[in-house]
């Protein structure tokens, strides 16, 4: 480890940064009393970059040399960029030393394809194995499964890693083939299915033998790039929904397309990444996973794209005004979750608190319900005010949007008034 | 006449005070620690003698009336050290003890909401310590980190560090309250340290006691931090919200500033 490593680290962290997955949650690898590290079931962030993203894992590429030439990727072989490769020892050392200083929760290791997929995968496994066996490391490890690597190697990787992932990147096969001529859906879904089957088997084994080794206890995840192809939100969310239900993925990440290769004619020319759209997709993803929504309630043939102005739940409520108002004191948990401005936490708290008394809007406010939005969609123990059916959906949308805008205006006005820069 | 209870600043002391107030059927207007006590001519003063038996009795009563978790919440609220926290806890305990059902989740009650808001803040601060602690390795292989958390949360973080860093010696020190914990590979114990070799302003250890490799790893970490940032997605508002400025001085990735810039005041 010396200044030469600093340079390598710069190149290979820079190469890995477009993979958005950074969660360290969902595993359970308690420290057995020797060694160090402890993968907690809830993730922990240790820092935040200026783009507002959390740093939980040491996210690195083993190498940014690659034999593939995918249009959306910064590391594609036709790019003229500084290239480097870590040794197994360097990655192991960095992980151990960073972890011991409480900089990170664990390691996220991906790689370009060096020589061939199996050769690359073997190196990733070696790193994970050394951490686990030589250093007695119990922290989090997320490994990328290299497309095309053998099933046997994927199996080995899963024994040391907490999470494995294969990135789909592009939501439709036609567009994937256009941007990444070396890839197809089969090469992506095949390892995903293999990992899934292995996880099911492992669960069964562990039921019989308590000490059978764990296989990827934090499951698998994937990433979809948003805005690099003309695919609409329905394509993207249907694929995600499908992956959640058939492949039992823990997470699907959405990554707003950043034009890393601006000269490539196959890609759209954009000035800034579609961050709003990415945000709306995550909100829709949450509705699928935690709010008991079904996919066609969020996007369907009449509404193939999410509304960028308002969040998908509000948008759903405004499209279906006849479902409202919902009675806070009677509705069941699933129905409460449909109210804009009521989240999982407040819905649970409503259920708990209304055992003691009928709730009023003051109670709701204290519970944390966003009344500004919710008030058009509920009735509680109070005189009824004008709701979505009296005002009509368009009017409600208009009110909520102007409220937001005026708030933003006030803020910028306040900033203008400052004569002297604070800080 | 105002009723003033004076206790010894410990949690056991506070619960003894509450126990005594219940027993004597006196409503305290104020419960203060001996440290923050200012003599008040017109108050009826009660000096509380901390009694573990009384503490256990009340503690078990609270547990039976509510839950183990609820006891933890009360303890967390106590660690906030906010002025007036004693009366908030008194009101809460009184409500728990006097209500015939378990009132701990009835958020329409003011006392419940008040205590919960405070204990939540304390919980969040202790989580921040877990997130933003940065150990520096010393020449004798001890990993040192210091902090000045808003609330007295270091005790809440010890079990986390204890189960995570089992094969390295470490120290976590609260520079505001001037105490900390040292893990010597066997047990964790409370310690105090003098100011020599440690800059209490920014938690930095003097260079002559730093491990030879320490500077390099700080540099590596700083470079990693800068490289992983995506410039096209710059969002300083969110950045500042998640990484409050008061922690920057402890973070190598934020340059480990020697002196935190003073705010320029508007004349």
mmCIF file of N, CA and C in Angstrom, chain A residues 325 339-341 361 364 369-379 384-388 390-391 396 399-400 403:
data_model
loop_
_atom_site.group_PDB
_atom_site.id
_atom_site.type_symbol
_atom_site.label_atom_id
_atom_site.label_comp_id
_atom_site.label_asym_id
_atom_site.label_seq_id
_atom_site.Cartn_x
_atom_site.Cartn_y
_atom_site.Cartn_z
ATOM 1 N N UNK A 325 -63.928 9.535 -0.014
ATOM 2 C CA UNK A 325 -62.999 9.603 1.113
ATOM 3 C C UNK A 325 -62.942 8.300 1.905
ATOM 4 N N UNK A 339 -54.102 6.128 1.053
ATOM 5 C CA UNK A 339 -54.350 7.564 1.200
ATOM 6 C C UNK A 339 -53.057 8.346 0.957
ATOM 7 N N UNK A 340 -53.073 9.303 0.019
ATOM 8 C CA UNK A 340 -51.885 10.142 -0.155
ATOM 9 C C UNK A 340 -51.581 10.885 1.145
ATOM 10 N N UNK A 341 -50.342 10.880 1.561
ATOM 11 C CA UNK A 341 -49.976 11.568 2.799
ATOM 12 C C UNK A 341 -49.937 10.643 4.007
ATOM 13 N N UNK A 361 -58.388 15.283 13.253
ATOM 14 C CA UNK A 361 -57.279 15.705 12.391
ATOM 15 C C UNK A 361 -56.080 16.154 13.225
ATOM 16 N N UNK A 364 -54.166 13.121 13.947
ATOM 17 C CA UNK A 364 -53.476 12.672 12.734
ATOM 18 C C UNK A 364 -52.207 13.464 12.499
ATOM 19 N N UNK A 369 -49.162 12.292 9.859
ATOM 20 C CA UNK A 369 -49.829 12.268 8.556
ATOM 21 C C UNK A 369 -49.641 13.633 7.883
ATOM 22 N N UNK A 370 -49.351 13.628 6.584
ATOM 23 C CA UNK A 370 -49.214 14.896 5.868
ATOM 24 C C UNK A 370 -50.620 15.373 5.499
ATOM 25 N N UNK A 371 -51.202 16.162 6.390
ATOM 26 C CA UNK A 371 -52.604 16.552 6.208
ATOM 27 C C UNK A 371 -52.816 17.405 4.974
ATOM 28 N N UNK A 372 -51.793 18.160 4.631
ATOM 29 C CA UNK A 372 -51.864 19.019 3.463
ATOM 30 C C UNK A 372 -52.367 18.216 2.253
ATOM 31 N N UNK A 373 -51.893 16.988 2.134
ATOM 32 C CA UNK A 373 -52.327 16.144 1.028
ATOM 33 C C UNK A 373 -53.508 15.258 1.421
ATOM 34 N N UNK A 374 -53.414 14.706 2.647
ATOM 35 C CA UNK A 374 -54.401 13.694 3.039
ATOM 36 C C UNK A 374 -55.804 14.265 3.172
ATOM 37 N N UNK A 375 -55.917 15.563 3.508
ATOM 38 C CA UNK A 375 -57.233 16.103 3.866
ATOM 39 C C UNK A 375 -58.272 15.976 2.755
ATOM 40 N N UNK A 376 -57.840 15.867 1.506
ATOM 41 C CA UNK A 376 -58.808 15.740 0.411
ATOM 42 C C UNK A 376 -59.325 14.312 0.260
ATOM 43 N N UNK A 377 -58.742 13.381 0.996
ATOM 44 C CA UNK A 377 -59.057 11.974 0.744
ATOM 45 C C UNK A 377 -59.590 11.232 1.972
ATOM 46 N N UNK A 378 -59.833 11.970 3.085
ATOM 47 C CA UNK A 378 -60.239 11.259 4.300
ATOM 48 C C UNK A 378 -61.468 11.872 4.960
ATOM 49 N N UNK A 379 -62.086 11.076 5.822
ATOM 50 C CA UNK A 379 -62.987 11.630 6.819
ATOM 51 C C UNK A 379 -62.488 11.114 8.153
ATOM 52 N N UNK A 384 -67.008 17.229 7.947
ATOM 53 C CA UNK A 384 -66.345 16.914 6.687
ATOM 54 C C UNK A 384 -65.987 18.197 5.937
ATOM 55 N N UNK A 385 -64.788 18.258 5.387
ATOM 56 C CA UNK A 385 -64.423 19.405 4.568
ATOM 57 C C UNK A 385 -64.473 18.976 3.101
ATOM 58 N N UNK A 386 -64.202 19.894 2.213
ATOM 59 C CA UNK A 386 -64.302 19.584 0.785
ATOM 60 C C UNK A 386 -63.224 18.595 0.365
ATOM 61 N N UNK A 387 -63.628 17.487 -0.218
ATOM 62 C CA UNK A 387 -62.674 16.457 -0.614
ATOM 63 C C UNK A 387 -62.506 16.387 -2.115
ATOM 64 N N UNK A 388 -61.857 15.325 -2.545
ATOM 65 C CA UNK A 388 -61.512 15.170 -3.961
ATOM 66 C C UNK A 388 -62.768 15.072 -4.836
ATOM 67 N N UNK A 390 -65.726 16.600 -4.239
ATOM 68 C CA UNK A 390 -66.410 17.891 -4.326
ATOM 69 C C UNK A 390 -65.607 18.847 -5.207
ATOM 70 N N UNK A 391 -64.264 18.848 -4.996
ATOM 71 C CA UNK A 391 -63.416 19.804 -5.727
ATOM 72 C C UNK A 391 -63.073 19.318 -7.128
ATOM 73 N N UNK A 396 -57.781 19.590 -7.221
ATOM 74 C CA UNK A 396 -56.910 19.171 -6.108
ATOM 75 C C UNK A 396 -55.455 19.177 -6.551
ATOM 76 N N UNK A 399 -54.255 22.744 -6.751
ATOM 77 C CA UNK A 399 -54.000 23.329 -5.420
ATOM 78 C C UNK A 399 -52.669 22.832 -4.862
ATOM 79 N N UNK A 400 -52.474 21.503 -4.921
ATOM 80 C CA UNK A 400 -51.265 20.935 -4.338
ATOM 81 C C UNK A 400 -50.009 21.418 -5.058
ATOM 82 N N UNK A 403 -49.351 25.092 -4.107
ATOM 83 C CA UNK A 403 -48.835 25.164 -2.731
ATOM 84 C C UNK A 403 -47.338 24.887 -2.715
#
